[in-house]
mmCIF file of C-alpha atoms and ligand atoms in Angstrom:
data_model
loop_
_atom_site.group_PDB
_atom_site.id
_atom_site.type_symbol
_atom_site.label_atom_id
_atom_site.label_comp_id
_atom_site.label_asym_id
_atom_site.label_seq_id
_atom_site.Cartn_x
_atom_site.Cartn_y
_atom_site.Cartn_z
ATOM 1 C CA MET A 1 12.283 -4.741 -120.568
ATOM 2 C CA SER A 2 12.013 -1.348 -119.331
ATOM 3 C CA ILE A 3 14.406 -0.045 -117.207
ATOM 4 C CA PRO A 4 13.583 4.293 -116.988
ATOM 5 C CA ALA A 5 16.752 6.411 -118.478
ATOM 6 C CA ARG A 6 16.879 8.239 -115.530
ATOM 7 C CA ILE A 7 17.038 5.137 -113.017
ATOM 8 C CA LYS A 8 19.766 3.456 -114.829
ATOM 9 C CA ASP A 9 22.286 7.258 -114.586
ATOM 10 C CA ASP A 10 21.405 7.027 -111.081
ATOM 11 C CA LEU A 11 22.701 3.279 -110.928
ATOM 12 C CA PRO A 12 26.644 4.089 -110.379
ATOM 13 C CA PHE A 13 25.073 6.395 -107.356
ATOM 14 C CA LEU A 14 22.871 3.439 -106.304
ATOM 15 C CA THR A 15 25.580 0.829 -106.232
ATOM 16 C CA SER A 16 27.715 2.660 -104.268
ATOM 17 C CA LEU A 17 25.100 3.804 -102.144
ATOM 18 C CA ARG A 18 23.966 -0.283 -101.398
ATOM 19 C CA ARG A 19 27.917 -0.931 -100.888
ATOM 20 C CA ASP A 20 28.522 1.676 -98.217
ATOM 21 C CA LEU A 21 25.610 0.518 -96.537
ATOM 22 C CA HIS A 22 26.918 -3.060 -96.908
ATOM 23 C CA ALA A 23 30.156 -2.044 -95.290
ATOM 24 C CA HIS A 24 27.939 -0.181 -92.328
ATOM 25 C CA PRO A 25 25.275 -3.023 -91.276
ATOM 26 C CA GLU A 26 23.548 -1.697 -88.163
ATOM 27 C CA LEU A 27 21.329 -4.542 -86.248
ATOM 28 C CA GLY A 28 17.367 -3.935 -85.570
ATOM 29 C CA PHE A 29 16.386 -0.868 -84.066
ATOM 30 C CA GLU A 30 20.207 0.568 -84.014
ATOM 31 C CA GLU A 31 19.758 1.787 -87.622
ATOM 32 C CA GLU A 32 21.120 4.985 -86.969
ATOM 33 C CA ARG A 33 23.139 5.600 -89.109
ATOM 34 C CA THR A 34 21.282 4.011 -91.809
ATOM 35 C CA ALA A 35 18.350 5.701 -91.237
ATOM 36 C CA GLY A 36 20.010 9.542 -91.011
ATOM 37 C CA ILE A 37 21.225 8.675 -94.370
ATOM 38 C CA VAL A 38 17.682 7.572 -96.063
ATOM 39 C CA ALA A 39 16.345 10.687 -94.373
ATOM 40 C CA ARG A 40 18.809 13.091 -95.625
ATOM 41 C CA LEU A 41 18.443 11.181 -99.291
ATOM 42 C CA LEU A 42 14.613 11.803 -98.869
ATOM 43 C CA GLU A 43 15.032 15.421 -97.837
ATOM 44 C CA GLU A 44 17.034 16.119 -100.470
ATOM 45 C CA ALA A 45 14.836 14.783 -103.022
ATOM 46 C CA GLY A 46 12.107 17.130 -101.782
ATOM 47 C CA ILE A 47 10.250 14.331 -100.086
ATOM 48 C CA THR A 48 8.172 15.041 -96.475
ATOM 49 C CA VAL A 49 10.184 12.775 -94.155
ATOM 50 C CA HIS A 50 8.641 11.579 -90.674
ATOM 51 C CA PRO A 51 11.914 10.055 -89.022
ATOM 52 C CA GLY A 52 12.104 8.474 -85.466
ATOM 53 C CA LEU A 53 8.747 6.194 -86.005
ATOM 54 C CA GLY A 54 9.249 2.743 -84.365
ATOM 55 C CA GLY A 55 12.511 3.944 -83.178
ATOM 56 C CA THR A 56 14.762 4.135 -86.143
ATOM 57 C CA GLY A 57 11.993 3.596 -88.755
ATOM 58 C CA VAL A 58 11.737 6.811 -91.427
ATOM 59 C CA VAL A 59 8.617 7.178 -93.310
ATOM 60 C CA GLY A 60 8.926 9.694 -96.647
ATOM 61 C CA THR A 61 5.818 11.001 -98.068
ATOM 62 C CA LEU A 62 5.490 12.381 -102.218
ATOM 63 C CA GLN A 63 1.952 13.400 -102.337
ATOM 64 C CA LEU A 64 1.304 14.920 -106.302
ATOM 65 C CA GLY A 65 -1.631 16.247 -107.747
ATOM 66 C CA ASN A 66 -5.602 15.607 -106.645
ATOM 67 C CA GLY A 67 -5.439 11.761 -107.099
ATOM 68 C CA SER A 68 -6.856 10.242 -103.799
ATOM 69 C CA ARG A 69 -5.718 7.319 -103.691
ATOM 70 C CA ARG A 70 -2.447 6.111 -100.849
ATOM 71 C CA ILE A 71 0.066 3.317 -101.342
ATOM 72 C CA GLY A 72 2.956 2.332 -99.371
ATOM 73 C CA LEU A 73 6.064 0.887 -100.262
ATOM 74 C CA ARG A 74 8.216 -0.913 -97.591
ATOM 75 C CA ALA A 75 11.949 -1.458 -97.374
ATOM 76 C CA ASP A 76 13.598 -3.458 -94.149
ATOM 77 C CA MET A 77 17.061 -1.527 -93.137
ATOM 78 C CA ASP A 78 18.972 -3.888 -90.856
ATOM 79 C CA ALA A 79 21.496 -6.291 -90.328
ATOM 80 C CA LEU A 80 21.687 -9.639 -88.925
ATOM 81 C CA ALA A 81 24.419 -10.640 -85.949
ATOM 82 C CA MET A 82 26.145 -12.606 -87.553
ATOM 83 C CA PRO A 83 30.509 -12.601 -88.979
ATOM 84 C CA GLU A 84 30.659 -11.493 -92.847
ATOM 85 C CA MET A 85 33.574 -14.254 -93.931
ATOM 86 C CA ALA A 86 33.887 -12.914 -97.517
ATOM 87 C CA GLU A 87 36.338 -11.226 -98.813
ATOM 88 C CA ARG A 88 35.204 -7.968 -100.911
ATOM 89 C CA PRO A 89 36.027 -4.337 -100.942
ATOM 90 C CA TYR A 90 32.906 -3.466 -98.970
ATOM 91 C CA LYS A 91 33.128 -5.993 -96.538
ATOM 92 C CA SER A 92 31.453 -5.351 -93.034
ATOM 93 C CA THR A 93 33.239 -2.874 -90.978
ATOM 94 C CA ALA A 94 31.134 -3.879 -88.108
ATOM 95 C CA PRO A 95 32.662 -6.793 -86.314
ATOM 96 C CA GLY A 96 30.021 -9.647 -86.346
ATOM 97 C CA LYS A 97 27.321 -7.816 -87.877
ATOM 98 C CA MET A 98 26.456 -8.496 -91.311
ATOM 99 C CA HIS A 99 23.926 -7.257 -94.224
ATOM 100 C CA ALA A 100 23.358 -11.388 -95.216
ATOM 101 C CA CYS A 101 19.682 -10.835 -95.865
ATOM 102 C CA GLY A 102 20.333 -8.325 -99.031
ATOM 103 C CA HIS A 103 18.072 -5.581 -96.598
ATOM 104 C CA ASP A 104 21.167 -2.946 -97.934
ATOM 105 C CA GLY A 105 19.839 -3.664 -101.363
ATOM 106 C CA HIS A 106 16.129 -3.431 -100.626
ATOM 107 C CA THR A 107 17.048 -0.085 -98.732
ATOM 108 C CA ALA A 108 19.056 1.477 -101.520
ATOM 109 C CA MET A 109 16.371 0.598 -104.081
ATOM 110 C CA LEU A 110 13.421 2.222 -102.520
ATOM 111 C CA LEU A 111 15.974 5.152 -102.438
ATOM 112 C CA GLY A 112 16.181 4.871 -106.392
ATOM 113 C CA ALA A 113 12.729 4.713 -106.932
ATOM 114 C CA ALA A 114 11.931 8.029 -104.613
ATOM 115 C CA ARG A 115 14.565 9.709 -105.909
ATOM 116 C CA HIS A 116 13.529 9.378 -109.521
ATOM 117 C CA LEU A 117 9.672 9.219 -108.875
ATOM 118 C CA ALA A 118 10.290 13.039 -107.213
ATOM 119 C CA ALA A 119 11.983 14.146 -110.331
ATOM 120 C CA THR A 120 9.590 13.075 -112.692
ATOM 121 C CA ARG A 121 6.622 13.794 -110.491
ATOM 122 C CA ASN A 122 4.679 11.173 -113.071
ATOM 123 C CA PHE A 123 1.608 10.415 -110.759
ATOM 124 C CA SER A 124 -1.179 11.949 -109.091
ATOM 125 C CA GLY A 125 -1.932 10.692 -105.288
ATOM 126 C CA THR A 126 0.312 9.761 -102.131
ATOM 127 C CA VAL A 127 3.450 7.224 -101.934
ATOM 128 C CA HIS A 128 4.388 6.978 -98.745
ATOM 129 C CA PHE A 129 8.176 4.995 -98.629
ATOM 130 C CA ILE A 130 8.115 3.084 -95.246
ATOM 131 C CA PHE A 131 11.657 2.225 -94.039
ATOM 132 C CA GLN A 132 11.302 -0.172 -91.541
ATOM 133 C CA PRO A 133 13.755 -1.107 -88.637
ATOM 134 C CA ALA A 134 14.137 -4.168 -87.209
ATOM 135 C CA GLU A 135 12.952 -7.114 -89.407
ATOM 136 C CA GLU A 136 15.222 -9.501 -88.331
ATOM 137 C CA GLY A 137 12.888 -10.781 -85.737
ATOM 138 C CA ARG A 138 12.979 -8.059 -83.403
ATOM 139 C CA GLY A 139 9.251 -6.561 -83.945
ATOM 140 C CA GLY A 140 10.564 -3.659 -86.502
ATOM 141 C CA ALA A 141 7.102 -3.797 -88.362
ATOM 142 C CA ARG A 142 4.531 -4.510 -85.394
ATOM 143 C CA ARG A 143 6.448 -1.382 -83.537
ATOM 144 C CA MET A 144 5.778 1.043 -86.253
ATOM 145 C CA VAL A 145 2.194 -0.216 -86.499
ATOM 146 C CA GLU A 146 1.927 0.404 -82.575
ATOM 147 C CA GLU A 147 2.943 3.247 -82.831
ATOM 148 C CA GLY A 148 0.174 4.748 -85.635
ATOM 149 C CA LEU A 149 2.137 4.081 -89.079
ATOM 150 C CA PHE A 150 -1.450 3.739 -90.383
ATOM 151 C CA LYS A 151 -3.036 6.761 -88.951
ATOM 152 C CA LEU A 152 -0.596 9.166 -89.748
ATOM 153 C CA PHE A 153 0.000 7.740 -93.297
ATOM 154 C CA PRO A 154 -3.291 5.764 -94.486
ATOM 155 C CA CYS A 155 -2.762 3.198 -97.468
ATOM 156 C CA ASP A 156 -5.153 2.092 -99.925
ATOM 157 C CA ALA A 157 -2.391 -1.035 -100.423
ATOM 158 C CA VAL A 158 0.968 -1.515 -99.140
ATOM 159 C CA TYR A 159 3.953 -3.678 -101.178
ATOM 160 C CA GLY A 160 6.597 -5.042 -99.802
ATOM 161 C CA LEU A 161 10.055 -6.632 -101.717
ATOM 162 C CA HIS A 162 12.756 -9.203 -101.207
ATOM 163 C CA ASN A 163 15.358 -10.384 -103.075
ATOM 164 C CA MET A 164 15.268 -14.217 -103.941
ATOM 165 C CA PRO A 165 18.538 -16.013 -104.893
ATOM 166 C CA GLY A 166 17.890 -18.354 -107.736
ATOM 167 C CA LEU A 167 16.053 -15.949 -109.637
ATOM 168 C CA ALA A 168 17.595 -14.575 -112.538
ATOM 169 C CA VAL A 169 18.232 -10.465 -111.877
ATOM 170 C CA ASP A 170 15.736 -9.500 -114.552
ATOM 171 C CA GLU A 171 13.011 -12.333 -113.081
ATOM 172 C CA ILE A 172 10.551 -11.594 -110.464
ATOM 173 C CA ALA A 173 8.054 -13.650 -108.992
ATOM 174 C CA VAL A 174 4.643 -11.867 -108.075
ATOM 175 C CA VAL A 175 2.100 -14.837 -106.776
ATOM 176 C CA GLU A 176 -1.110 -14.418 -104.830
ATOM 177 C CA GLY A 177 -1.775 -16.314 -101.951
ATOM 178 C CA PRO A 178 0.762 -17.617 -98.941
ATOM 179 C CA GLN A 179 4.279 -16.718 -99.501
ATOM 180 C CA LEU A 180 5.803 -16.603 -95.965
ATOM 181 C CA ALA A 181 5.070 -18.667 -93.049
ATOM 182 C CA SER A 182 3.456 -17.584 -89.411
ATOM 183 C CA SER A 183 6.311 -17.861 -86.732
ATOM 184 C CA ASP A 184 4.520 -18.491 -83.685
ATOM 185 C CA SER A 185 5.927 -20.028 -80.134
ATOM 186 C CA TRP A 186 4.596 -22.489 -77.488
ATOM 187 C CA ARG A 187 5.570 -22.965 -74.013
ATOM 188 C CA MET A 188 4.188 -24.907 -71.322
ATOM 189 C CA THR A 189 4.158 -26.309 -67.494
ATOM 190 C CA PHE A 190 3.222 -29.602 -66.825
ATOM 191 C CA ARG A 191 2.579 -29.803 -62.760
ATOM 192 C CA GLY A 192 2.667 -32.944 -60.671
ATOM 193 C CA THR A 193 3.353 -33.443 -57.246
ATOM 194 C CA GLY A 194 7.301 -34.977 -56.941
ATOM 195 C CA THR A 195 8.198 -37.487 -54.942
ATOM 196 C CA HIS A 196 10.894 -40.615 -54.576
ATOM 197 C CA GLY A 197 11.331 -42.262 -57.388
ATOM 198 C CA ALA A 198 10.795 -45.807 -55.827
ATOM 199 C CA LYS A 199 7.003 -44.609 -54.737
ATOM 200 C CA PRO A 200 5.888 -42.783 -57.768
ATOM 201 C CA HIS A 201 1.575 -43.989 -56.816
ATOM 202 C CA LEU A 202 2.873 -41.247 -53.569
ATOM 203 C CA GLY A 203 2.853 -38.480 -56.460
ATOM 204 C CA ARG A 204 1.912 -37.144 -59.667
ATOM 205 C CA ASP A 205 4.079 -37.704 -62.118
ATOM 206 C CA PRO A 206 4.327 -34.935 -64.853
ATOM 207 C CA ILE A 207 7.197 -36.973 -66.608
ATOM 208 C CA THR A 208 5.394 -39.228 -68.138
ATOM 209 C CA ALA A 209 2.216 -37.011 -68.783
ATOM 210 C CA ALA A 210 4.933 -34.878 -70.640
ATOM 211 C CA GLY A 211 6.624 -38.025 -72.821
ATOM 212 C CA THR A 212 2.404 -38.453 -73.606
ATOM 213 C CA PHE A 213 2.684 -35.386 -74.964
ATOM 214 C CA LEU A 214 5.829 -35.135 -76.625
ATOM 215 C CA SER A 215 4.630 -38.452 -78.746
ATOM 216 C CA SER A 216 1.058 -37.488 -79.966
ATOM 217 C CA LEU A 217 2.399 -34.204 -80.778
ATOM 218 C CA GLN A 218 3.195 -34.910 -84.607
ATOM 219 C CA THR A 219 -0.671 -36.155 -84.863
ATOM 220 C CA ILE A 220 -1.983 -32.423 -85.094
ATOM 221 C CA VAL A 221 -0.110 -31.952 -88.633
ATOM 222 C CA GLY A 222 -0.653 -36.255 -89.692
ATOM 223 C CA ARG A 223 -4.087 -36.042 -88.398
ATOM 224 C CA VAL A 224 -5.558 -33.088 -87.688
ATOM 225 C CA VAL A 225 -4.477 -30.554 -90.034
ATOM 226 C CA ASP A 226 -6.107 -30.746 -93.724
ATOM 227 C CA PRO A 227 -3.380 -32.969 -95.539
ATOM 228 C CA LEU A 228 -3.526 -30.047 -98.315
ATOM 229 C CA GLN A 229 -2.350 -27.254 -95.948
ATOM 230 C CA PRO A 230 1.214 -26.986 -94.745
ATOM 231 C CA ALA A 231 1.924 -26.618 -90.871
ATOM 232 C CA VAL A 232 4.764 -27.271 -88.698
ATOM 233 C CA VAL A 233 4.773 -27.743 -84.999
ATOM 234 C CA SER A 234 8.374 -28.523 -83.400
ATOM 235 C CA ALA A 235 9.117 -29.322 -79.858
ATOM 236 C CA CYS A 236 12.587 -27.409 -79.383
ATOM 237 C CA PHE A 237 12.954 -27.198 -75.837
ATOM 238 C CA LEU A 238 12.532 -29.599 -72.783
ATOM 239 C CA ARG A 239 13.837 -28.965 -69.142
ATOM 240 C CA ALA A 240 12.817 -31.238 -66.094
ATOM 241 C CA GLY A 241 14.400 -32.716 -62.988
ATOM 242 C CA ASP A 242 17.506 -32.761 -62.600
ATOM 243 C CA PRO A 243 20.822 -35.217 -63.671
ATOM 244 C CA LYS A 244 22.349 -35.760 -60.372
ATOM 245 C CA ALA A 245 18.863 -36.752 -59.119
ATOM 246 C CA LEU A 246 17.780 -39.428 -60.803
ATOM 247 C CA ASN A 247 15.723 -41.064 -57.968
ATOM 248 C CA VAL A 248 13.662 -37.988 -57.954
ATOM 249 C CA ILE A 249 10.037 -37.757 -59.602
ATOM 250 C CA PRO A 250 10.122 -33.597 -60.281
ATOM 251 C CA ASP A 251 6.994 -31.059 -59.520
ATOM 252 C CA ILE A 252 7.306 -29.563 -63.266
ATOM 253 C CA VAL A 253 8.270 -30.249 -66.787
ATOM 254 C CA GLU A 254 8.690 -27.375 -69.214
ATOM 255 C CA ILE A 255 8.455 -28.032 -72.825
ATOM 256 C CA GLY A 256 8.147 -25.243 -75.655
ATOM 257 C CA GLY A 257 8.585 -24.904 -79.622
ATOM 258 C CA THR A 258 7.234 -23.674 -82.506
ATOM 259 C CA ALA A 259 4.573 -23.372 -85.078
ATOM 260 C CA ARG A 260 4.218 -22.361 -88.794
ATOM 261 C CA ALA A 261 1.608 -21.838 -91.189
ATOM 262 C CA TYR A 262 -0.024 -20.275 -94.014
ATOM 263 C CA SER A 263 -3.173 -19.500 -94.102
ATOM 264 C CA SER A 264 -4.449 -17.885 -90.173
ATOM 265 C CA ASP A 265 -7.131 -20.672 -89.814
ATOM 266 C CA VAL A 266 -4.617 -23.271 -89.701
ATOM 267 C CA ARG A 267 -2.609 -20.810 -87.344
ATOM 268 C CA ASN A 268 -5.800 -21.237 -85.098
ATOM 269 C CA GLN A 269 -5.981 -24.918 -85.331
ATOM 270 C CA LEU A 270 -2.677 -25.097 -84.132
ATOM 271 C CA GLU A 271 -2.998 -23.066 -80.952
ATOM 272 C CA THR A 272 -5.899 -24.630 -80.087
ATOM 273 C CA GLU A 273 -4.748 -28.421 -80.837
ATOM 274 C CA ILE A 274 -1.185 -27.839 -78.958
ATOM 275 C CA GLY A 275 -2.984 -26.628 -75.629
ATOM 276 C CA ARG A 276 -5.591 -29.406 -76.052
ATOM 277 C CA LEU A 277 -3.257 -32.138 -76.362
ATOM 278 C CA ALA A 278 -1.374 -30.755 -73.521
ATOM 279 C CA GLN A 279 -4.542 -30.633 -71.820
ATOM 280 C CA GLY A 280 -5.365 -34.344 -72.713
ATOM 281 C CA SER A 281 -1.936 -35.384 -71.473
ATOM 282 C CA ALA A 282 -2.362 -33.791 -68.354
ATOM 283 C CA ALA A 283 -5.830 -34.913 -67.453
ATOM 284 C CA MET A 284 -4.620 -38.875 -68.403
ATOM 285 C CA TYR A 285 -2.510 -38.463 -65.474
ATOM 286 C CA ASP A 286 -4.484 -36.803 -63.115
ATOM 287 C CA ILE A 287 -2.093 -33.266 -63.060
ATOM 288 C CA THR A 288 -2.264 -29.739 -64.538
ATOM 289 C CA VAL A 289 -0.983 -27.586 -67.452
ATOM 290 C CA ASP A 290 -0.295 -24.139 -68.381
ATOM 291 C CA TYR A 291 -0.325 -23.528 -71.423
ATOM 292 C CA ALA A 292 0.808 -20.276 -73.711
ATOM 293 C CA PHE A 293 0.791 -19.511 -77.057
ATOM 294 C CA GLU A 294 2.677 -16.559 -78.538
ATOM 295 C CA ARG A 295 1.881 -15.008 -81.585
ATOM 296 C CA ARG A 296 4.604 -13.569 -82.953
ATOM 297 C CA ILE A 297 4.275 -13.336 -86.947
ATOM 298 C CA PRO A 298 1.604 -13.732 -89.007
ATOM 299 C CA PRO A 299 1.746 -15.378 -92.566
ATOM 300 C CA VAL A 300 1.831 -13.039 -95.280
ATOM 301 C CA ILE A 301 -0.923 -13.877 -97.872
ATOM 302 C CA ASN A 302 -0.965 -11.466 -101.042
ATOM 303 C CA ASP A 303 -3.853 -9.926 -101.428
ATOM 304 C CA ALA A 304 -5.941 -10.884 -104.890
ATOM 305 C CA ASP A 305 -6.285 -7.295 -105.983
ATOM 306 C CA ALA A 306 -2.782 -5.920 -104.852
ATOM 307 C CA THR A 307 -1.457 -8.779 -106.840
ATOM 308 C CA MET A 308 -2.707 -8.251 -109.609
ATOM 309 C CA ARG A 309 -1.676 -4.435 -109.637
ATOM 310 C CA ALA A 310 2.022 -5.630 -108.603
ATOM 311 C CA LEU A 311 1.589 -8.271 -111.714
ATOM 312 C CA ALA A 312 0.996 -5.303 -114.049
ATOM 313 C CA ALA A 313 3.654 -3.320 -112.633
ATOM 314 C CA ALA A 314 6.140 -6.088 -112.939
ATOM 315 C CA GLY A 315 4.929 -6.987 -116.409
ATOM 316 C CA SER A 316 6.059 -3.400 -117.776
ATOM 317 C CA VAL A 317 9.140 -3.744 -115.896
ATOM 318 C CA PHE A 318 10.084 -7.542 -116.797
ATOM 319 C CA GLY A 319 7.987 -8.405 -119.370
ATOM 320 C CA GLY A 320 7.907 -12.172 -120.023
ATOM 321 C CA LYS A 321 10.052 -13.058 -117.053
ATOM 322 C CA VAL A 322 7.251 -12.377 -114.606
ATOM 323 C CA GLN A 323 7.038 -15.542 -112.391
ATOM 324 C CA THR A 324 3.573 -16.152 -111.190
ATOM 325 C CA SER A 325 3.998 -19.794 -109.701
ATOM 326 C CA PHE A 326 7.215 -19.722 -107.304
ATOM 327 C CA PRO A 327 7.056 -21.822 -103.795
ATOM 328 C CA PRO A 328 6.591 -19.788 -100.320
ATOM 329 C CA SER A 329 9.144 -19.723 -97.921
ATOM 330 C CA THR A 330 9.298 -21.204 -94.877
ATOM 331 C CA ALA A 331 10.682 -18.058 -93.138
ATOM 332 C CA GLY A 332 8.378 -15.313 -91.659
ATOM 333 C CA ASP A 333 8.549 -11.717 -92.626
ATOM 334 C CA ASP A 334 7.083 -9.049 -90.415
ATOM 335 C CA PHE A 335 5.454 -7.158 -93.581
ATOM 336 C CA ALA A 336 2.426 -9.335 -92.254
ATOM 337 C CA PHE A 337 2.043 -6.604 -90.146
ATOM 338 C CA PHE A 338 1.445 -4.163 -92.720
ATOM 339 C CA ALA A 339 -0.761 -6.083 -94.233
ATOM 340 C CA GLN A 340 -2.938 -6.905 -91.885
ATOM 341 C CA ASN A 341 -3.720 -3.157 -92.310
ATOM 342 C CA ALA A 342 -4.175 -2.592 -95.982
ATOM 343 C CA PRO A 343 -4.319 -5.025 -99.049
ATOM 344 C CA GLY A 344 -0.352 -6.360 -99.368
ATOM 345 C CA CYS A 345 1.354 -7.829 -101.989
ATOM 346 C CA TYR A 346 4.793 -9.262 -101.220
ATOM 347 C CA VAL A 347 6.684 -10.130 -104.273
ATOM 348 C CA TRP A 348 10.703 -12.030 -104.842
ATOM 349 C CA LEU A 349 13.318 -9.661 -106.679
ATOM 350 C CA GLY A 350 15.555 -12.215 -108.258
ATOM 351 C CA ASN A 351 19.256 -11.583 -106.917
ATOM 352 C CA GLY A 352 20.777 -14.149 -109.940
ATOM 353 C CA PRO A 353 22.434 -17.270 -108.912
ATOM 354 C CA ALA A 354 23.422 -18.399 -105.152
ATOM 355 C CA VAL A 355 27.208 -17.537 -105.692
ATOM 356 C CA ASP A 356 29.371 -20.388 -103.962
ATOM 357 C CA GLY A 357 25.813 -21.618 -102.834
ATOM 358 C CA ALA A 358 25.728 -18.911 -100.397
ATOM 359 C CA LEU A 359 22.135 -18.283 -99.481
ATOM 360 C CA HIS A 360 20.536 -15.817 -97.095
ATOM 361 C CA HIS A 361 21.866 -16.017 -93.844
ATOM 362 C CA ASN A 362 24.971 -16.968 -95.306
ATOM 363 C CA THR A 363 28.065 -15.547 -94.283
ATOM 364 C CA ALA A 364 28.919 -15.067 -97.834
ATOM 365 C CA TYR A 365 26.100 -13.541 -99.014
ATOM 366 C CA ASP A 366 25.642 -10.610 -100.517
ATOM 367 C CA PHE A 367 23.258 -8.500 -102.500
ATOM 368 C CA ASN A 368 23.533 -8.446 -106.173
ATOM 369 C CA ASP A 369 24.033 -4.889 -107.532
ATOM 370 C CA GLU A 370 22.983 -6.158 -110.928
ATOM 371 C CA ALA A 371 19.105 -6.136 -109.364
ATOM 372 C CA LEU A 372 19.485 -2.548 -108.417
ATOM 373 C CA GLY A 373 17.638 -0.869 -111.524
ATOM 374 C CA TYR A 374 15.526 -3.670 -112.013
ATOM 375 C CA GLY A 375 14.001 -3.276 -108.112
ATOM 376 C CA ALA A 376 13.771 0.347 -108.209
ATOM 377 C CA ALA A 377 11.975 0.348 -111.697
ATOM 378 C CA TYR A 378 9.789 -1.876 -110.448
ATOM 379 C CA TRP A 379 8.815 0.449 -107.453
ATOM 380 C CA VAL A 380 8.512 3.080 -109.861
ATOM 381 C CA ALA A 381 5.986 1.289 -112.224
ATOM 382 C CA LEU A 382 3.877 0.212 -108.973
ATOM 383 C CA VAL A 383 3.444 3.851 -108.584
ATOM 384 C CA GLU A 384 2.745 5.311 -112.077
ATOM 385 C CA ARG A 385 0.391 2.758 -112.321
ATOM 386 C CA GLU A 386 -1.208 2.594 -109.220
ATOM 387 C CA LEU A 387 -1.191 6.254 -108.981
ATOM 388 C CA LYS A 388 -2.029 7.210 -112.545
ATOM 389 C CA VAL A 389 -1.922 11.217 -113.805
HETATM 390 ZN ZN1 ZN B 401 16.186 -11.865 -93.393
HETATM 391 ZN ZN1 ZN B 402 15.330 -10.398 -95.227
#
C-alpha cells in the first residue's frame, strides 16, 4: 500500500471538503457552487482552469515538461433528486437533493490528486482534470463532448472511477471489457383503423397487433441474441383506448421501453430486432407502425491498453488488493461518451461495507471518507506512470 505522505497530510482538508460538498448537493447542470469551489481550488494550485464547458463543467489543465502524451481524468459532480434520510453532521442542507452516488467523493479525490500533482510536479506531459456535470441521466458528458471537450483538450486516453460498496476501501477493481450497460429507450405507435368493438371486421385492430408484439418481445433475448451475451429488453409503457369506452377499438396503441447491452453489436441488434418485430406484428394485421430507438448512453467498455496502464497504477497503490475479475453493472454511466473519443478505462474503488445495507441511490448512502486517500493516490500513480519524466 502506498499513499504518498503529502496526500495523507491533505486528508483532513479533503475530508472536510467532501463533507461540505455532501452538505450542499446540486443537481445536474445546476452545480454552480460545486463548480465554483472546483475552479477556485484548481486555480489556487496553479492549474489552468476552463470553466463553463457543458454548462457547469470545469476542466483544469496541468502541462509539465516536454512529454507529448495527454490524458484526461474524469470526476462527476452532480447529486440526485431524492431526500437524505440518514442523520449525519454533514447531512444535505438542500431539501430533496442528496449525494447518494458518492460523486462528492469523486470530486474531492480528483481535487486531491490535482493539488498533489501541481505541488510535486513529478511528471512530463499533459493532464486534463475533467469535472463533469449531470452524470445522473441529464447528459453532462455528451454536452461537454458536443461543446468541444476533446478539440479543446485532446486526450490520448481517458480514465474514470466510481466508488463501489462491498469492496474494501483498500481494494480496487480494474477489469478489461464491459463495465456498464448501454441504456437506450424505444417507443412505437401501432396505427390501425378504429371501429366499433362489436364490428372488428370493419376496422383494423391495433390492440391485437400490439399484443402479438408484446408476447414476442422476449424472444429477442431468448432466441436471437447470442446466449453468452447479456441483453435486456423491457416494455415499460403501454397506452391505448379508454377504460370508459369498452366498445371502441382505438386507432392507435403506444408502447415504449428500455434496452440494455454490453457491446455495440448487441446494442445494434436490439435496435434492429425490436423494430423488426414491430413491423412484423403490424404486417400480420395489415396496419402500420412508427418505431423509434433513442440511443441514450453507450456501454462503458474498458480498452485493453488503457486497462493495462490502469492496472499498473492500481498495483503500485493497492498491491495485491487489485481485483481483475468483477461483475459489470447493469446501470449506465455517460463516461461512455468520453471513452468513445479516446481509449478509456473505468475502475471501481472500494467504499467499504454497505452500511445498514445502503447502496448507491439509497436515501442513507454515503461516500466513505476512508477511501479518499486511496482514490487520490490512484489518480496520482496513474499520471506519474502514464506521463513518466
Ligand atoms: Zn448514480
Ligand atoms: Zn454515480
